[in-house]
Amino acid sequence: MFLRIDIQEFLIILVCVSQNTLKPKLMNKKQSNHLSSYLAIAFVLTKYEGKVGLVPALEAAVTKFTTLLNELQEVRQIQEGRITGTALQKQKEEDEMIEATLCIAAGIYVFARERGDLELQQKVKISDSKLRKMGNSALLSRCTLIYNLAMELDSKALVPFGILPESLVGLKKEIDDFALLVGKPRSGIVARSAATQRLQQLFKEIGELLREEMDKLMLVLKGQEPAFYNEYKAARIIVDLRGPYEKEEAASDEE
């Protein structure tokens, strides 16, 4: 039910937030400070989990808080744009496509030279550095051109130059694989844009839940569980992790 955080994990997370290592690229300073407070609240709620059930309405509010905080953490990951895996895969496919293209182009170049076909020679005269300087669309077009030129030639005549039928099949696969990955980073940008909007909404919902429900219900436990109440109130204080001031969250929740 609760977002469980032990003391060591909590301190590590708090330090990371303060040093900006957990802050998404688009999450602003105010949101970062609020997130630190929410994590502190989650820690207190976990510590006093057995006391929360004394007030059923508070227990329900805490469950909602935990759900929203979990979603906030997930959306934060999306907003941060963690597409490293996709980027690495794209680079791998690009490298393989370029290598396959250069091999085919080199064979065709010598094939054309022996036949005195200067036009064909110029069409397949490419280098690794030039290909890598191209944008995705231009690179795909150039590699596809080399493939199409090879397909138009006599396959048997190309064999002595190291261009086998399976070589062309391999190049086509590399081209298709790269083309498939090219659009993914753009999709990631769209996803991050939506995540930014959802992140703002989540901060607003959590802030409202704290002000309108949890803060008030915690007052019910103030006399019965003073330690719990005091630690909760302390966690509710927003500390500017990059500045000297601090102020009550009740006056500064996301609106």
Short mmCIF file of C-alpha atoms in Angstrom, two decimals:
data_model
loop_
_atom_site.label_atom_id
_atom_site.label_comp_id
_atom_site.label_asym_id
_atom_site.label_seq_id
_atom_site.Cartn_x
_atom_site.Cartn_y
_atom_site.Cartn_z
CA MET A 1 0.00 0.00 0.00
CA PHE A 2 2.75 2.46 0.92
CA LEU A 3 5.69 3.67 -1.09
CA ARG A 4 8.30 1.96 1.07
CA ILE A 5 11.55 3.86 1.54
CA ASP A 6 14.13 2.92 4.16
CA ILE A 7 16.27 5.59 5.78
CA GLN A 8 19.39 4.94 3.66
CA GLU A 9 17.43 4.91 0.42
CA PHE A 10 15.58 8.07 1.42
CA LEU A 11 18.78 9.97 2.20
CA ILE A 12 20.34 8.91 -1.11
CA ILE A 13 17.26 10.04 -3.03
CA LEU A 14 17.15 13.35 -1.18
CA VAL A 15 20.82 14.05 -1.89
CA CYS A 16 20.36 13.19 -5.56
CA VAL A 17 17.41 15.56 -5.82
CA SER A 18 19.38 18.32 -4.10
CA GLN A 19 22.27 17.82 -6.52
CA ASN A 20 19.91 17.84 -9.48
CA THR A 21 20.83 14.27 -10.50
CA LEU A 22 17.26 13.04 -10.18
CA LYS A 23 15.65 16.16 -11.54
CA PRO A 24 14.21 15.76 -15.05
CA LYS A 25 15.46 18.08 -17.72
CA LEU A 26 12.16 19.98 -17.71
CA MET A 27 11.26 19.73 -14.01
CA ASN A 28 11.72 23.17 -12.51
CA LYS A 29 13.25 24.18 -9.19
CA LYS A 30 9.89 24.49 -7.45
CA GLN A 31 8.80 21.03 -8.57
CA SER A 32 12.13 19.56 -7.48
CA ASN A 33 11.67 21.03 -4.00
CA HIS A 34 8.11 19.72 -3.81
CA LEU A 35 9.25 16.26 -4.86
CA SER A 36 11.79 16.26 -2.02
CA SER A 37 8.99 17.04 0.42
CA TYR A 38 6.74 14.33 -1.02
CA LEU A 39 9.50 11.77 -0.61
CA ALA A 40 9.98 12.88 2.98
CA ILE A 41 6.24 12.52 3.60
CA ALA A 42 6.29 9.03 2.06
CA PHE A 43 9.11 8.09 4.41
CA VAL A 44 7.16 9.30 7.47
CA LEU A 45 4.01 7.50 6.35
CA THR A 46 5.95 4.28 5.95
CA LYS A 47 7.51 4.70 9.38
CA TYR A 48 4.09 5.17 11.01
CA GLU A 49 2.16 2.84 8.74
CA GLY A 50 0.48 1.14 11.70
CA LYS A 51 -0.87 4.46 12.99
CA VAL A 52 -2.44 5.60 9.72
CA GLY A 53 -5.21 3.02 10.04
CA LEU A 54 -6.45 4.68 13.23
CA VAL A 55 -8.29 7.12 10.97
CA PRO A 56 -9.88 5.25 8.02
CA ALA A 57 -10.34 8.43 5.99
CA LEU A 58 -6.64 9.22 6.44
CA GLU A 59 -5.74 5.70 5.35
CA ALA A 60 -7.75 6.20 2.15
CA ALA A 61 -6.08 9.56 1.52
CA VAL A 62 -2.63 8.06 2.08
CA THR A 63 -3.40 5.29 -0.40
CA LYS A 64 -4.34 7.93 -2.98
CA PHE A 65 -1.20 9.93 -2.15
CA THR A 66 0.96 6.85 -2.67
CA THR A 67 -0.70 6.09 -6.00
CA LEU A 68 -0.20 9.64 -7.24
CA LEU A 69 3.41 9.75 -6.04
CA ASN A 70 4.19 6.46 -7.77
CA GLU A 71 2.70 7.81 -10.99
CA LEU A 72 4.64 11.05 -10.58
CA GLN A 73 7.88 9.08 -10.35
CA GLU A 74 7.01 7.11 -13.48
CA VAL A 75 6.03 10.21 -15.44
CA ARG A 76 9.22 11.92 -14.28
CA GLN A 77 11.22 9.11 -15.89
CA ILE A 78 9.37 9.64 -19.17
CA GLN A 79 9.80 13.40 -19.04
CA GLU A 80 13.51 12.94 -18.43
CA GLY A 81 13.63 11.26 -21.83
CA ARG A 82 15.47 8.11 -20.85
CA ILE A 83 15.80 6.67 -24.33
CA THR A 84 19.40 5.63 -23.94
CA GLY A 85 18.58 2.05 -24.92
CA THR A 86 16.85 3.17 -28.11
CA ALA A 87 19.65 5.60 -28.95
CA LEU A 88 22.27 2.89 -28.52
CA GLN A 89 20.28 0.49 -30.67
CA LYS A 90 19.89 3.17 -33.35
CA GLN A 91 23.64 3.77 -33.37
CA LYS A 92 24.27 0.05 -33.65
CA GLU A 93 21.90 -0.26 -36.61
CA GLU A 94 23.46 2.80 -38.25
CA ASP A 95 26.96 1.36 -37.90
CA GLU A 96 25.88 -1.97 -39.36
CA MET A 97 24.03 -0.32 -42.25
CA ILE A 98 26.99 1.90 -43.11
CA GLU A 99 29.41 -1.01 -42.98
CA ALA A 100 27.22 -3.14 -45.23
CA THR A 101 26.71 -0.24 -47.64
CA LEU A 102 30.44 0.49 -47.89
CA CYS A 103 31.18 -3.15 -48.67
CA ILE A 104 28.63 -3.27 -51.47
CA ALA A 105 29.69 0.14 -52.81
CA ALA A 106 33.36 -0.87 -52.85
CA GLY A 107 32.62 -4.01 -54.85
CA ILE A 108 30.48 -2.11 -57.35
CA TYR A 109 33.16 0.59 -57.68
CA VAL A 110 35.79 -1.92 -58.78
CA PHE A 111 33.22 -3.70 -60.96
CA ALA A 112 32.42 -0.38 -62.69
CA ARG A 113 36.10 0.58 -63.01
CA GLU A 114 36.97 -2.63 -64.84
CA ARG A 115 34.16 -1.92 -67.27
CA GLY A 116 35.01 1.73 -67.71
CA ASP A 117 31.65 2.84 -66.34
CA LEU A 118 32.64 6.21 -64.89
CA GLU A 119 29.04 7.21 -64.16
CA LEU A 120 28.46 4.15 -62.01
CA GLN A 121 31.79 4.71 -60.28
CA GLN A 122 30.76 8.21 -59.25
CA LYS A 123 27.39 7.01 -57.98
CA VAL A 124 28.98 4.53 -55.59
CA LYS A 125 31.97 6.67 -54.60
CA ILE A 126 31.28 7.21 -50.89
CA SER A 127 33.22 7.17 -47.65
CA ASP A 128 32.51 6.29 -44.06
CA SER A 129 33.06 9.87 -42.89
CA LYS A 130 30.69 11.37 -45.47
CA LEU A 131 27.95 8.92 -44.61
CA ARG A 132 28.25 9.64 -40.90
CA LYS A 133 27.91 13.37 -41.49
CA MET A 134 24.53 12.87 -43.16
CA GLY A 135 21.20 13.23 -41.45
CA ASN A 136 18.96 10.21 -41.05
CA SER A 137 16.92 10.84 -44.22
CA ALA A 138 19.93 11.55 -46.42
CA LEU A 139 21.77 8.54 -45.04
CA LEU A 140 18.84 6.24 -45.69
CA SER A 141 18.48 7.60 -49.22
CA ARG A 142 22.16 7.09 -50.02
CA CYS A 143 22.29 3.55 -48.64
CA THR A 144 19.07 2.68 -50.45
CA LEU A 145 20.53 4.06 -53.69
CA ILE A 146 23.56 1.78 -53.38
CA TYR A 147 21.27 -1.18 -52.72
CA ASN A 148 19.08 -0.38 -55.73
CA LEU A 149 22.10 0.02 -58.00
CA ALA A 150 23.36 -3.39 -56.94
CA MET A 151 19.96 -4.97 -57.56
CA GLU A 152 19.93 -3.58 -61.11
CA LEU A 153 23.24 -5.25 -61.98
CA ASP A 154 23.88 -8.86 -62.97
CA SER A 155 24.09 -10.71 -59.65
CA LYS A 156 26.40 -13.37 -61.09
CA ALA A 157 28.79 -10.73 -62.42
CA LEU A 158 29.04 -9.20 -58.95
CA VAL A 159 30.04 -12.41 -57.17
CA PRO A 160 33.77 -12.15 -58.09
CA PHE A 161 33.76 -8.74 -56.42
CA GLY A 162 32.51 -10.10 -53.12
CA ILE A 163 28.88 -9.17 -53.61
CA LEU A 164 26.80 -12.27 -52.97
CA PRO A 165 23.00 -12.51 -52.98
CA GLU A 166 23.03 -12.86 -49.20
CA SER A 167 25.13 -9.70 -48.99
CA LEU A 168 22.33 -7.75 -50.64
CA VAL A 169 19.73 -9.39 -48.43
CA GLY A 170 21.79 -8.35 -45.44
CA LEU A 171 22.07 -4.74 -46.61
CA LYS A 172 18.32 -4.55 -47.19
CA LYS A 173 17.71 -5.81 -43.66
CA GLU A 174 20.09 -3.24 -42.19
CA ILE A 175 18.34 -0.47 -44.12
CA ASP A 176 14.92 -1.62 -42.94
CA ASP A 177 16.07 -1.97 -39.33
CA PHE A 178 17.56 1.51 -39.29
CA ALA A 179 14.49 3.04 -40.92
CA LEU A 180 12.33 1.45 -38.23
CA LEU A 181 14.34 3.06 -35.45
CA VAL A 182 14.67 6.51 -36.99
CA GLY A 183 11.17 7.56 -35.95
CA LYS A 184 11.44 6.44 -32.33
CA PRO A 185 13.29 9.46 -30.89
CA ARG A 186 10.56 11.72 -32.30
CA SER A 187 7.97 9.57 -30.58
CA GLY A 188 9.97 10.03 -27.42
CA ILE A 189 9.75 13.80 -27.78
CA VAL A 190 5.97 13.59 -28.10
CA ALA A 191 5.80 11.32 -25.06
CA ARG A 192 7.94 13.71 -23.01
CA SER A 193 5.72 16.62 -24.00
CA ALA A 194 2.65 14.77 -22.75
CA ALA A 195 4.56 13.73 -19.62
CA THR A 196 5.39 17.36 -18.85
CA GLN A 197 1.71 18.26 -18.86
CA ARG A 198 0.79 15.25 -16.75
CA LEU A 199 3.60 16.04 -14.32
CA GLN A 200 2.16 19.50 -13.71
CA GLN A 201 -1.27 17.99 -13.12
CA LEU A 202 0.12 15.43 -10.68
CA PHE A 203 1.86 18.11 -8.61
CA LYS A 204 -1.43 19.99 -8.50
CA GLU A 205 -3.41 16.90 -7.47
CA ILE A 206 -0.94 15.90 -4.77
CA GLY A 207 -0.77 19.44 -3.41
CA GLU A 208 -4.55 19.63 -3.23
CA LEU A 209 -4.78 16.21 -1.57
CA LEU A 210 -2.28 17.26 1.08
CA ARG A 211 -3.93 20.61 1.81
CA GLU A 212 -7.57 19.58 1.64
CA GLU A 213 -7.44 16.11 3.19
CA MET A 214 -4.23 14.80 4.71
CA ASP A 215 -3.23 17.97 6.59
CA LYS A 216 -6.66 18.20 8.16
CA LEU A 217 -6.96 14.50 8.97
CA MET A 218 -3.53 14.51 10.58
CA LEU A 219 -4.88 17.05 13.09
CA VAL A 220 -7.17 14.28 14.35
CA LEU A 221 -4.06 12.31 15.34
CA LYS A 222 -2.17 15.26 16.80
CA GLY A 223 -3.14 14.58 20.42
CA GLN A 224 -3.07 10.80 20.15
CA GLU A 225 0.12 10.45 18.09
CA PRO A 226 2.16 13.66 18.57
CA ALA A 227 5.42 12.17 17.26
CA PHE A 228 3.75 11.06 14.04
CA TYR A 229 2.07 14.45 13.63
CA ASN A 230 5.24 16.44 14.27
CA GLU A 231 7.31 14.40 11.81
CA TYR A 232 4.58 14.74 9.21
CA LYS A 233 4.50 18.51 9.67
CA ALA A 234 8.29 18.66 9.41
CA ALA A 235 8.13 16.72 6.13
CA ARG A 236 5.52 19.17 4.87
CA ILE A 237 8.02 22.02 5.00
CA ILE A 238 9.37 22.85 1.57
CA VAL A 239 13.11 23.43 1.68
CA ASP A 240 14.77 25.14 -1.25
CA LEU A 241 17.55 22.64 -1.90
CA ARG A 242 19.48 25.19 -3.94
CA GLY A 243 18.97 28.19 -1.70
CA PRO A 244 18.95 29.39 1.93
CA TYR A 245 15.25 29.80 2.51
CA GLU A 246 12.45 27.47 3.48
CA LYS A 247 8.74 28.01 3.72
CA GLU A 248 5.58 26.15 4.62
CA GLU A 249 4.27 24.00 1.81
CA ALA A 250 0.70 24.87 2.75
CA ALA A 251 1.39 28.28 1.31
CA SER A 252 3.28 27.10 -1.76
CA ASP A 253 1.74 23.86 -3.08
CA GLU A 254 1.39 23.64 -6.83
CA GLU A 255 -1.84 25.31 -7.90
#
